Tab-separated table of N, CA and C in Angstrom:
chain	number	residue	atom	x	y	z
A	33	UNK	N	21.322	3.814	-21.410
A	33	UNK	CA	22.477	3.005	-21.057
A	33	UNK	C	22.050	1.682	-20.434
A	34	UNK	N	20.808	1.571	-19.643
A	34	UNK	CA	20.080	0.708	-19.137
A	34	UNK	C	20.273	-0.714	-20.130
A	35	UNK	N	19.540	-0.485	-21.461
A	35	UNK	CA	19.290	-1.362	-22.657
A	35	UNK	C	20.489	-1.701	-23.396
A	36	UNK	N	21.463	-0.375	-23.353
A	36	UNK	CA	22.335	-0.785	-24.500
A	36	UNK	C	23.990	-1.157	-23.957
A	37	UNK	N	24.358	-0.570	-22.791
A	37	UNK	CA	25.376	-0.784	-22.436
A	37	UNK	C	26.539	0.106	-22.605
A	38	UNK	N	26.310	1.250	-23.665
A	38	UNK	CA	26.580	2.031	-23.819
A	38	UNK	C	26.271	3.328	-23.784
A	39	UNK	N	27.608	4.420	-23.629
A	39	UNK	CA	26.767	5.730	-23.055
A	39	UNK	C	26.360	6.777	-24.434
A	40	UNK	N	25.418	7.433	-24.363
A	40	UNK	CA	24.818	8.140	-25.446
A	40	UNK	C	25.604	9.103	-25.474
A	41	UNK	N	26.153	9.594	-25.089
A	41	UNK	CA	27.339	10.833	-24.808
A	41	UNK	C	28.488	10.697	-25.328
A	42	UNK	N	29.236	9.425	-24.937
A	42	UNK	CA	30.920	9.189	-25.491
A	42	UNK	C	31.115	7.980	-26.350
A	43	UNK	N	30.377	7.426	-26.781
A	43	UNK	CA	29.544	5.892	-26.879
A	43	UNK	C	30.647	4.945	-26.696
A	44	UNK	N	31.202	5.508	-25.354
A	44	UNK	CA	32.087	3.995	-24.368
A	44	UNK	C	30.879	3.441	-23.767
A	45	UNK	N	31.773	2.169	-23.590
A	45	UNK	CA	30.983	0.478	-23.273
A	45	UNK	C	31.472	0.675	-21.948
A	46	UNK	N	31.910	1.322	-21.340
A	46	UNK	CA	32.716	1.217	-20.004
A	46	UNK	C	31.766	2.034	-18.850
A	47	UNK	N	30.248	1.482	-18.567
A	47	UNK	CA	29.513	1.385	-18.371
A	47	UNK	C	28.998	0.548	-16.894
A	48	UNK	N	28.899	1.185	-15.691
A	48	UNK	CA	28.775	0.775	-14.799
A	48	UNK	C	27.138	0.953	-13.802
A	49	UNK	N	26.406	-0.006	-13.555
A	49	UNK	CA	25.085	-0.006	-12.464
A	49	UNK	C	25.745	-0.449	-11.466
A	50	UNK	N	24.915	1.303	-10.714
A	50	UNK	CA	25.183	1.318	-9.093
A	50	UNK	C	23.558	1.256	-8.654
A	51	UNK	N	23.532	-0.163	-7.669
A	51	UNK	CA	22.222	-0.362	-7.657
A	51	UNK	C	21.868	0.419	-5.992
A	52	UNK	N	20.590	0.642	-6.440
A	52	UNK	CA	19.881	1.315	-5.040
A	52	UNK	C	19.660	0.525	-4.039
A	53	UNK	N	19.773	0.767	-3.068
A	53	UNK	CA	19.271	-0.359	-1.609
A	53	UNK	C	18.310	0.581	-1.074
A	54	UNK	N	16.993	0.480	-1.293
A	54	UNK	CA	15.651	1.266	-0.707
A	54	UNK	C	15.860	1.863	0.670
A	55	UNK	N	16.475	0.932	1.084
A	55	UNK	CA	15.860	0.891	2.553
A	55	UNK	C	17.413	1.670	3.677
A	56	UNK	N	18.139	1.843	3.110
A	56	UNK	CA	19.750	2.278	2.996
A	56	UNK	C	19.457	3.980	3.167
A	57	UNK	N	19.922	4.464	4.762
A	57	UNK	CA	19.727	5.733	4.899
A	57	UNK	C	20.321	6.531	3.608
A	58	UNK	N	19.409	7.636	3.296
A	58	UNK	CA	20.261	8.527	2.200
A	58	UNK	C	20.186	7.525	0.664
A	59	UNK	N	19.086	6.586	0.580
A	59	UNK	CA	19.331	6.398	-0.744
A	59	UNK	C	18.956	6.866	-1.943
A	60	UNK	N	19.329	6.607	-3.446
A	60	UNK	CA	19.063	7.300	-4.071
A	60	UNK	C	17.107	6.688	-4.450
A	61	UNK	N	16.675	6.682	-3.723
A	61	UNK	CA	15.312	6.049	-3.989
A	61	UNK	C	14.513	7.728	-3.963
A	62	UNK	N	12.837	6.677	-4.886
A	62	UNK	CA	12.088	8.018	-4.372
A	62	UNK	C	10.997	7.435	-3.700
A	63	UNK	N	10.669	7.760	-2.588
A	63	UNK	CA	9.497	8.050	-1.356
A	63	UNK	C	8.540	8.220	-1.471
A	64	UNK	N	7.268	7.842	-1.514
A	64	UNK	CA	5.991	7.187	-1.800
A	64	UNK	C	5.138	7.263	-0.337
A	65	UNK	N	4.573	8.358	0.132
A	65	UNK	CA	4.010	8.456	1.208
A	65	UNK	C	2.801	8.201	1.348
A	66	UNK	N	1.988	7.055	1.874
A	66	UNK	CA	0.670	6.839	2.277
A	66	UNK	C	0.050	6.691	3.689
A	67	UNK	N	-0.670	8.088	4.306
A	67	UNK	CA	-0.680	8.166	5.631
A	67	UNK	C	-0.396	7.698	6.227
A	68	UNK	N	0.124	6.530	7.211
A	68	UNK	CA	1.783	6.959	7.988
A	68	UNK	C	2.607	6.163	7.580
A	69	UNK	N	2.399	5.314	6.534
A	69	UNK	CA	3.463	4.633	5.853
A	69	UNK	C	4.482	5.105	4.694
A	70	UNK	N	5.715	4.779	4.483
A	70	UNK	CA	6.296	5.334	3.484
A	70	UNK	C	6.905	4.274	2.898
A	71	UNK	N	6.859	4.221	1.706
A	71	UNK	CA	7.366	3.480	0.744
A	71	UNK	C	8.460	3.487	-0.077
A	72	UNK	N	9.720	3.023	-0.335
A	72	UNK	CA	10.748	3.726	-1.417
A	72	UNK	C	10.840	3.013	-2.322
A	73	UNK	N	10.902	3.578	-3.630
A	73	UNK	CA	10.839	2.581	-4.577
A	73	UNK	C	12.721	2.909	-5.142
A	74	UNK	N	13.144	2.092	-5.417
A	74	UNK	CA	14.980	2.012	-5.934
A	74	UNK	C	15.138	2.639	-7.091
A	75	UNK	N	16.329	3.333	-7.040
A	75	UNK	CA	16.799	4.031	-8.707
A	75	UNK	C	18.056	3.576	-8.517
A	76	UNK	N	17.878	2.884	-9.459
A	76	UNK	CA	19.605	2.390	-10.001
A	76	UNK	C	20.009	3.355	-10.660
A	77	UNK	N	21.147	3.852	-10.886
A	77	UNK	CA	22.125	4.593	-11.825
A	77	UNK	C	23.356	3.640	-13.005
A	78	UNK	N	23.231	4.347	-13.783
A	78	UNK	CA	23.904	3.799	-14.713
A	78	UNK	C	25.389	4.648	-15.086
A	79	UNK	N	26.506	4.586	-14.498
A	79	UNK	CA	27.583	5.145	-14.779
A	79	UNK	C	28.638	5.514	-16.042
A	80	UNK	N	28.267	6.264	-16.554
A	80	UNK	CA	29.499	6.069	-17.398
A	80	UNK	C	31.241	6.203	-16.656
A	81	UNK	N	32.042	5.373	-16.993
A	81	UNK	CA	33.362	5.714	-16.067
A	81	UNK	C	34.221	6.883	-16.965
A	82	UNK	N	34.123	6.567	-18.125
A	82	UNK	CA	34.859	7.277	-19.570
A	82	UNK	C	34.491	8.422	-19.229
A	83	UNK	N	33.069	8.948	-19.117
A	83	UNK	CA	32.916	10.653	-18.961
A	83	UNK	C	32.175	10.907	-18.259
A	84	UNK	N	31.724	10.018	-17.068
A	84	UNK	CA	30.913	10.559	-15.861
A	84	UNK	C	29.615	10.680	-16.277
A	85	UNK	N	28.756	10.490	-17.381
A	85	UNK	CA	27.651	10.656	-17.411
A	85	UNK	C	26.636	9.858	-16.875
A	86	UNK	N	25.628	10.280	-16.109
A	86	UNK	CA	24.729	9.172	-15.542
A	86	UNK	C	23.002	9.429	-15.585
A	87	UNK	N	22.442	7.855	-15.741
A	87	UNK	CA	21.674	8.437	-15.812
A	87	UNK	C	20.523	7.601	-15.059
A	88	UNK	N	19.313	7.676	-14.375
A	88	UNK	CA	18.696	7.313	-13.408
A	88	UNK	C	17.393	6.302	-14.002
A	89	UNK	N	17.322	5.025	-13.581
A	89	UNK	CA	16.478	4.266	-14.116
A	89	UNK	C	15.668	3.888	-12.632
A	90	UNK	N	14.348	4.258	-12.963
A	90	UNK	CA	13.224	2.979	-12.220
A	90	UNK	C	13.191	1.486	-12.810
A	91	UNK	N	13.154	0.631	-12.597
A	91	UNK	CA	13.742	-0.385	-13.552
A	91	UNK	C	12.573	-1.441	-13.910
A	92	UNK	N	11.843	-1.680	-12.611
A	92	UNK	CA	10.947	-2.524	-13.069
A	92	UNK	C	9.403	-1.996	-13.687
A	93	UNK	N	8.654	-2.674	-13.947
A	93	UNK	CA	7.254	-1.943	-14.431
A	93	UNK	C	6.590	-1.797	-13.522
A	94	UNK	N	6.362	-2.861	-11.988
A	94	UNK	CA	5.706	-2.659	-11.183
A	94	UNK	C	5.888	-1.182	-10.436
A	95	UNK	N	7.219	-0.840	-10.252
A	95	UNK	CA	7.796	-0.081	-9.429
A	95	UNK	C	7.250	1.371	-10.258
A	96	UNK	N	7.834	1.901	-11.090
A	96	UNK	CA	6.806	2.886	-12.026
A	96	UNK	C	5.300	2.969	-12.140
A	97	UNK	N	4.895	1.869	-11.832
A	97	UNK	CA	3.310	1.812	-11.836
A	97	UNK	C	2.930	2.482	-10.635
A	98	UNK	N	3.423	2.075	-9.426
A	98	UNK	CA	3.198	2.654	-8.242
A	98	UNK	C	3.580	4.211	-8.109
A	99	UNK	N	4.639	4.766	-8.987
A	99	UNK	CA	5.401	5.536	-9.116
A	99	UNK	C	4.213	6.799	-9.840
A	100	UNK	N	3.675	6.385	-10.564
A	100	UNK	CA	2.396	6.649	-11.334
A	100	UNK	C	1.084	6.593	-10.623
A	101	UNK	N	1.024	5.882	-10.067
A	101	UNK	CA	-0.571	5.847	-8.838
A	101	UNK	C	-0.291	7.094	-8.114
A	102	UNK	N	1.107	7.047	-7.471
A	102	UNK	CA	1.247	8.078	-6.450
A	102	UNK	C	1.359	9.159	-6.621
A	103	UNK	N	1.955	10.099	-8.417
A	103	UNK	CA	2.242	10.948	-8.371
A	103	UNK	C	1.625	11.527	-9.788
A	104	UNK	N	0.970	10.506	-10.482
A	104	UNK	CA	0.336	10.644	-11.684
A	104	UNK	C	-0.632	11.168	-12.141
């Protein structure tokens, strides 16, 4: 849904990004721990409104790369 704008499920255009704020208690980020530092990297979601389907993007390449060092 990221690329196309549409959902693979209902193929409505009615298509909404709810973006992550890292640093935002309770976000939807994932946590990257390096002895006593912690890191969050952001997951945006991609909404469908038509049928609720969603689905979770790391978005940039850097951010996956790290995502990959840490857990790869």
């Amino acid at each position: 849904m990221m690329n196309v704008k549409r959902c693979p499920i209902c193929d409505s255009t009615d298509v909404v990004r709810v973006p992550d704020n890292a640093h935002r208690y309770l976000a939807n980020s994932i946590c990257i721990t390096r002895l006593a530092t912690v890191k969050r990297v952001p997951v945006a979601r991609y909404v469908c409104c038509a049928c609720g389907y969603v689905e979770n993007w790391v978005e940039t390449p850097r951010e996956r790369e790290e995502i990959r060092k840490a857990f790869g």
